[in-house]
PDB file of C-alpha atoms in Angstrom:
ATOM      1  CA  MET P   3     150.295 120.390 116.743  1.00 41.00           C
ATOM      2  CA  HIS P   4     149.925 123.848 117.827  1.00 42.00           C
ATOM      3  CA  ALA P   5     147.303 124.197 120.896  1.00 41.00           C
ATOM      4  CA  LEU P   6     144.654 126.563 119.076  1.00 36.00           C
ATOM      5  CA  LEU P   7     144.794 124.530 115.879  1.00 34.00           C
ATOM      6  CA  ARG P   8     144.379 121.290 117.956  1.00 39.00           C
ATOM      7  CA  THR P   9     141.278 122.795 119.776  1.00 37.00           C
ATOM      8  CA  ALA P  10     139.750 124.093 116.916  1.00 35.00           C
ATOM      9  CA  ILE P  11     140.124 120.638 115.101  1.00 34.00           C
ATOM     10  CA  LEU P  12     138.489 118.865 118.111  1.00 36.00           C
ATOM     11  CA  CYS P  13     135.645 121.484 118.012  1.00 34.00           C
ATOM     12  CA  LEU P  14     135.038 120.750 114.140  1.00 31.00           C
ATOM     13  CA  LEU P  15     134.820 117.167 115.087  1.00 32.00           C
ATOM     14  CA  ILE P  16     132.433 117.470 117.819  1.00 32.00           C
ATOM     15  CA  PHE P  17     129.988 119.989 115.982  1.00 32.00           C
ATOM     16  CA  CYS P  18     130.121 118.349 112.592  1.00 31.00           C
ATOM     17  CA  SER P  19     129.301 115.103 114.018  1.00 31.00           C
ATOM     18  CA  GLY P  20     125.747 116.132 114.756  1.00 30.00           C
ATOM     19  CA  THR P  21     126.511 116.358 118.599  1.00 28.00           C
ATOM     20  CA  THR P  22     124.602 119.281 119.844  1.00 27.00           C
ATOM     21  CA  TYR P  23     124.438 118.436 123.384  1.00 27.00           C
ATOM     22  CA  SER P  24     127.596 120.258 124.587  1.00 34.00           C
ATOM     23  CA  GLN P  25     128.193 123.364 122.995  1.00 34.00           C
ATOM     24  CA  SER P  26     131.191 125.921 122.902  1.00 37.00           C
ATOM     25  CA  PRO P  27     131.559 128.316 125.321  1.00 40.00           C
ATOM     26  CA  THR P  28     130.706 131.021 122.707  1.00 38.00           C
ATOM     27  CA  ARG P  29     127.201 129.705 121.940  1.00 44.00           C
ATOM     28  CA  GLY P  30     125.203 131.263 124.831  1.00 47.00           C
ATOM     29  CA  ILE P  31     126.414 128.816 127.559  1.00 62.00           C
ATOM     30  CA  GLU P  32     127.045 130.174 131.064  1.00 73.00           C
ATOM     31  CA  SER P  33     130.636 130.028 131.895  1.00 83.00           C
ATOM     32  CA  PRO P  34     131.484 128.354 135.408  1.00 92.00           C
ATOM     33  CA  GLN P  35     132.746 130.158 138.338  1.00 93.00           C
ATOM     34  CA  GLN P  36     136.462 130.914 138.219  1.00 96.00           C
ATOM     35  CA  GLN P  37     138.674 130.296 141.216  1.00 94.00           C
ATOM     36  CA  ILE P  38     142.456 130.477 141.851  1.00 95.00           C
ATOM     37  CA  ALA P  39     143.699 128.159 144.288  1.00 94.00           C
ATOM     38  CA  SER P  40     145.324 129.726 147.403  1.00 92.00           C
ATOM     39  CA  THR P  41     148.169 127.041 147.315  1.00 91.00           C
ATOM     40  CA  ASN P  42     149.389 128.435 144.137  1.00 90.00           C
ATOM     41  CA  GLY P  43     153.081 129.277 144.087  1.00 85.00           C
ATOM     42  CA  ASP P  44     152.420 132.803 142.572  1.00 86.00           C
ATOM     43  CA  LEU P  45     149.245 134.129 144.209  1.00 87.00           C
ATOM     44  CA  SER P  46     149.211 136.829 141.374  1.00 92.00           C
ATOM     45  CA  TRP P  47     148.894 134.554 138.409  1.00 94.00           C
ATOM     46  CA  ARG P  48     145.782 134.572 136.639  1.00 96.00           C
ATOM     47  CA  PRO P  49     144.679 132.426 133.432  1.00 97.00           C
ATOM     48  CA  SER P  50     144.858 133.926 130.154  1.00 97.00           C
ATOM     49  CA  ALA P  51     141.781 134.126 127.884  1.00 96.00           C
ATOM     50  CA  ALA P  52     143.040 131.560 125.561  1.00 96.00           C
ATOM     51  CA  GLN P  53     143.387 129.347 128.539  1.00 97.00           C
ATOM     52  CA  LEU P  54     139.969 130.135 129.859  1.00 97.00           C
ATOM     53  CA  TYR P  55     138.646 129.449 126.423  1.00 96.00           C
ATOM     54  CA  ALA P  56     140.728 126.151 125.836  1.00 97.00           C
ATOM     55  CA  ILE P  57     139.844 124.507 129.331  1.00 98.00           C
ATOM     56  CA  GLU P  58     136.251 125.207 128.684  1.00 97.00           C
ATOM     57  CA  THR P  59     136.438 123.911 125.369  1.00 97.00           C
ATOM     58  CA  VAL P  60     138.382 120.749 126.079  1.00 98.00           C
ATOM     59  CA  THR P  61     135.857 120.113 128.697  1.00 98.00           C
ATOM     60  CA  ARG P  62     132.644 120.371 127.058  1.00 97.00           C
ATOM     61  CA  SER P  63     134.334 118.280 124.059  1.00 98.00           C
ATOM     62  CA  TYR P  64     135.453 115.571 126.293  1.00 98.00           C
ATOM     63  CA  PHE P  65     131.975 115.258 127.764  1.00 98.00           C
ATOM     64  CA  ALA P  66     130.174 115.545 124.461  1.00 98.00           C
ATOM     65  CA  LEU P  67     132.613 112.584 122.966  1.00 98.00           C
ATOM     66  CA  ARG P  68     131.510 110.602 126.214  1.00 98.00           C
ATOM     67  CA  ASP P  69     127.860 111.103 125.762  1.00 97.00           C
ATOM     68  CA  SER P  70     127.858 110.194 122.077  1.00 97.00           C
ATOM     69  CA  GLY P  71     130.116 106.944 122.661  1.00 97.00           C
ATOM     70  CA  LYS P  72     132.943 108.089 120.755  1.00 98.00           C
ATOM     71  CA  ALA P  73     135.294 106.178 123.341  1.00 98.00           C
ATOM     72  CA  GLU P  74     138.356 106.470 120.925  1.00 98.00           C
ATOM     73  CA  GLN P  75     138.299 110.183 120.620  1.00 98.00           C
ATOM     74  CA  ALA P  76     137.571 110.617 124.339  1.00 98.00           C
ATOM     75  CA  TYR P  77     140.536 108.421 125.175  1.00 98.00           C
ATOM     76  CA  ALA P  78     142.793 110.567 123.233  1.00 98.00           C
ATOM     77  CA  LEU P  79     142.112 113.468 125.669  1.00 98.00           C
ATOM     78  CA  LEU P  80     143.896 111.442 128.495  1.00 98.00           C
ATOM     79  CA  SER P  81     147.313 111.957 129.583  1.00 97.00           C
ATOM     80  CA  PRO P  82     150.063 109.187 128.860  1.00 97.00           C
ATOM     81  CA  ARG P  83     149.940 108.744 132.705  1.00 94.00           C
ATOM     82  CA  GLN P  84     146.143 108.118 132.879  1.00 96.00           C
ATOM     83  CA  LYS P  85     146.650 105.568 130.010  1.00 98.00           C
ATOM     84  CA  GLN P  86     148.912 103.788 131.951  1.00 96.00           C
ATOM     85  CA  TYR P  87     146.343 102.969 134.477  1.00 95.00           C
ATOM     86  CA  LEU P  88     143.460 102.683 131.885  1.00 97.00           C
ATOM     87  CA  THR P  89     143.790 101.019 128.565  1.00 98.00           C
ATOM     88  CA  GLU P  90     141.629 102.084 125.904  1.00 98.00           C
ATOM     89  CA  SER P  91     139.613  98.733 126.023  1.00 98.00           C
ATOM     90  CA  ASN P  92     138.758  99.251 129.570  1.00 98.00           C
ATOM     91  CA  PHE P  93     137.948 103.023 128.952  1.00 98.00           C
ATOM     92  CA  THR P  94     135.707 101.748 126.282  1.00 98.00           C
ATOM     93  CA  GLN P  95     133.991  99.149 128.135  1.00 98.00           C
ATOM     94  CA  LEU P  96     133.176 101.696 131.174  1.00 97.00           C
ATOM     95  CA  LEU P  97     132.107 104.017 129.057  1.00 98.00           C
ATOM     96  CA  GLU P  98     129.734 101.791 127.197  1.00 98.00           C
ATOM     97  CA  GLY P  99     128.573 100.609 130.688  1.00 97.00           C
ATOM     98  CA  PHE P 100     127.965 104.022 132.189  1.00 97.00           C
ATOM     99  CA  ASN P 101     126.077 105.252 128.930  1.00 97.00           C
ATOM    100  CA  THR P 102     123.737 102.147 128.965  1.00 97.00           C
ATOM    101  CA  LYS P 103     123.032 102.550 132.637  1.00 96.00           C
ATOM    102  CA  ALA P 104     122.602 106.397 132.422  1.00 97.00           C
ATOM    103  CA  GLY P 105     120.419 106.911 129.534  1.00 97.00           C
ATOM    104  CA  THR P 106     120.057 109.686 127.326  1.00 96.00           C
ATOM    105  CA  PRO P 107     121.945 112.805 128.550  1.00 96.00           C
ATOM    106  CA  GLN P 108     119.575 115.758 129.384  1.00 96.00           C
ATOM    107  CA  GLY P 109     122.103 118.199 130.449  1.00 95.00           C
ATOM    108  CA  ARG P 110     125.442 119.168 132.025  1.00 96.00           C
ATOM    109  CA  ILE P 111     126.727 122.242 134.019  1.00 96.00           C
ATOM    110  CA  LEU P 112     130.102 123.137 134.633  1.00 97.00           C
ATOM    111  CA  ARG P 113     129.930 124.568 137.926  1.00 95.00           C
ATOM    112  CA  LYS P 114     133.531 125.763 138.924  1.00 96.00           C
ATOM    113  CA  VAL P 115     136.930 125.959 137.653  1.00 98.00           C
ATOM    114  CA  THR P 116     139.627 125.997 139.996  1.00 97.00           C
ATOM    115  CA  TRP P 117     143.331 126.996 138.693  1.00 97.00           C
ATOM    116  CA  TYR P 118     146.296 125.283 140.446  1.00 95.00           C
ATOM    117  CA  LYS P 119     149.685 126.904 139.187  1.00 95.00           C
ATOM    118  CA  ASP P 120     152.949 125.622 140.251  1.00 92.00           C
ATOM    119  CA  ASN P 121     151.194 124.033 143.415  1.00 86.00           C
ATOM    120  CA  PRO P 122     153.387 122.442 146.094  1.00 85.00           C
ATOM    121  CA  GLU P 123     151.118 119.305 145.955  1.00 84.00           C
ATOM    122  CA  ALA P 124     150.815 118.853 142.354  1.00 81.00           C
ATOM    123  CA  GLY P 125     154.263 120.099 141.279  1.00 80.00           C
ATOM    124  CA  PRO P 126     155.421 122.495 138.593  1.00 89.00           C
ATOM    125  CA  GLY P 127     153.007 123.348 135.588  1.00 94.00           C
ATOM    126  CA  LEU P 128     149.288 124.235 135.454  1.00 96.00           C
ATOM    127  CA  TYR P 129     146.466 121.817 136.647  1.00 97.00           C
ATOM    128  CA  VAL P 130     142.858 122.816 136.414  1.00 98.00           C
ATOM    129  CA  ALA P 131     140.147 121.204 138.177  1.00 97.00           C
ATOM    130  CA  VAL P 132     136.455 121.282 136.638  1.00 98.00           C
ATOM    131  CA  ASP P 133     133.497 120.584 138.699  1.00 97.00           C
ATOM    132  CA  PHE P 134     130.424 119.389 136.917  1.00 97.00           C
ATOM    133  CA  SER P 135     126.798 118.375 137.462  1.00 95.00           C
ATOM    134  CA  SER P 136     124.712 116.406 134.819  1.00 96.00           C
ATOM    135  CA  LYS P 137     121.210 115.270 134.231  1.00 95.00           C
ATOM    136  CA  PHE P 138     120.536 111.820 132.586  1.00 97.00           C
ATOM    137  CA  GLU P 139     117.324 109.851 131.743  1.00 96.00           C
ATOM    138  CA  ASN P 140     118.155 107.049 134.381  1.00 96.00           C
ATOM    139  CA  LEU P 141     120.004 108.913 137.002  1.00 95.00           C
ATOM    140  CA  ALA P 142     118.780 111.165 139.926  1.00 91.00           C
ATOM    141  CA  LEU P 143     122.164 112.289 140.581  1.00 93.00           C
ATOM    142  CA  HIS P 144     125.517 112.766 138.626  1.00 95.00           C
ATOM    143  CA  CYS P 145     128.379 115.070 139.458  1.00 96.00           C
ATOM    144  CA  GLY P 146     132.005 115.159 139.794  1.00 97.00           C
ATOM    145  CA  TYR P 147     135.163 116.426 138.477  1.00 97.00           C
ATOM    146  CA  VAL P 148     137.805 116.090 135.922  1.00 98.00           C
ATOM    147  CA  VAL P 149     141.509 117.518 136.204  1.00 97.00           C
ATOM    148  CA  TRP P 150     143.443 118.764 133.271  1.00 98.00           C
ATOM    149  CA  HIS P 151     147.143 119.479 132.591  1.00 97.00           C
ATOM    150  CA  GLU P 152     148.475 121.866 130.385  1.00 97.00           C
ATOM    151  CA  GLN P 153     150.978 120.629 127.897  1.00 97.00           C
ATOM    152  CA  PRO P 154     154.114 122.295 126.603  1.00 96.00           C
ATOM    153  CA  ASP P 155     152.088 123.299 123.302  1.00 96.00           C
ATOM    154  CA  GLY P 156     149.467 124.833 125.486  1.00 95.00           C
ATOM    155  CA  SER P 157     146.855 121.886 124.851  1.00 97.00           C
ATOM    156  CA  PHE P 158     145.066 120.205 128.088  1.00 98.00           C
ATOM    157  CA  LEU P 159     145.156 116.516 128.915  1.00 98.00           C
ATOM    158  CA  GLN P 160     143.086 114.895 131.523  1.00 98.00           C
ATOM    159  CA  VAL P 161     144.929 113.536 134.513  1.00 97.00           C
ATOM    160  CA  ARG P 162     141.963 112.645 136.453  1.00 96.00           C
ATOM    161  CA  GLU P 163     138.018 112.038 136.510  1.00 97.00           C
ATOM    162  CA  GLU P 164     136.100 111.443 139.809  1.00 96.00           C
ATOM    163  CA  MET P 165     132.245 110.887 139.412  1.00 95.00           C
ATOM    164  CA  ASN P 166     129.447 110.542 141.842  1.00 95.00           C
ATOM    165  CA  VAL P 167     126.083 108.442 140.583  1.00 94.00           C
ATOM    166  CA  ILE P 168     122.774 107.809 142.068  1.00 93.00           C
ATOM    167  CA  ASP P 169     120.429 106.158 139.896  1.00 93.00           C
ATOM    168  CA  ASN P 170     116.667 106.791 140.087  1.00 92.00           C
ATOM    169  CA  ALA P 171     115.653 103.453 141.822  1.00 92.00           C
ATOM    170  CA  THR P 172     118.000 104.355 144.461  1.00 93.00           C
ATOM    171  CA  MET P 173     117.049 107.771 144.669  1.00 90.00           C
ATOM    172  CA  ALA P 174     113.428 106.758 145.322  1.00 90.00           C
ATOM    173  CA  LYS P 175     114.613 105.024 148.690  1.00 90.00           C
ATOM    174  CA  ILE P 176     116.701 107.826 149.895  1.00 89.00           C
ATOM    175  CA  LYS P 177     115.309 110.096 152.666  1.00 85.00           C
ATOM    176  CA  PRO P 178     115.387 113.884 152.343  1.00 83.00           C
ATOM    177  CA  LYS P 179     117.766 114.249 154.997  1.00 83.00           C
ATOM    178  CA  GLN P 180     119.888 111.546 153.819  1.00 86.00           C
ATOM    179  CA  LEU P 181     120.153 113.150 150.469  1.00 81.00           C
ATOM    180  CA  GLU P 182     121.026 116.308 151.946  1.00 83.00           C
ATOM    181  CA  SER P 183     124.056 114.442 153.704  1.00 84.00           C
ATOM    182  CA  ILE P 184     124.958 112.659 150.222  1.00 86.00           C
ATOM    183  CA  ARG P 185     124.822 115.897 148.377  1.00 80.00           C
ATOM    184  CA  ALA P 186     127.316 117.590 151.021  1.00 79.00           C
ATOM    185  CA  GLN P 187     129.644 114.392 150.860  1.00 83.00           C
ATOM    186  CA  PHE P 188     129.541 114.297 146.844  1.00 83.00           C
ATOM    187  CA  ARG P 189     130.056 118.312 146.922  1.00 78.00           C
ATOM    188  CA  CYS P 190     126.981 118.208 144.265  1.00 79.00           C
TER     189      CYS P 190
END
C-alpha cells in the first residue's frame, strides 16, 4: 500500500476511534527536536517533509493504539524482524500488563528525533529513533525511545522499543540525588 495512503488510513483509524490523547502533528502539538546522526554515510542528507510528517504520525499513532489497548493494531506496526522475537500473544500480554500497572495516560512528549541514514552500524537504509517521555496515573517516570525503519514504500515499521519505568510507590522511596542519577542513566 502506498505510504501516504497507509498513513492516512492509520490516522483515520486512530482519530475516528475516539482516541484524542495522541494528536497528529498538525493539530497544535509541538514538534520534537530533530537531529541528524553524525555517523550517517551522507552527512548532507536531510529528511523530506513527508518523512518528517510520517515519522511523527506513526509514532503518535503507535502510542495512541498502545494507550487505548488496541494491541492487534499496534502490533501491525512492528517489523517482521521484531515479530520473530515477540509474538502477538506476548505483545498483547505485555501491553495489557503495562496498561493495568500504568493507569490512565496523562500526556506524552516526543522529545527528540534522530535520523540515521546509511549508518555503518545499522546498515543501509533509514532508521529513526524517537525519544519520548510520558505521564501516567500510576507512574512517576516513564521514558524511552522507539526506533523505526523506512520500508521500500516509504512507510515506517518499528524495529526496537526501549522504556524505563518507575512507579509512584518506588519513587516515594527515592532520594533526590538518587533521582538525578536515575534520570541521567535513563536519559529522561
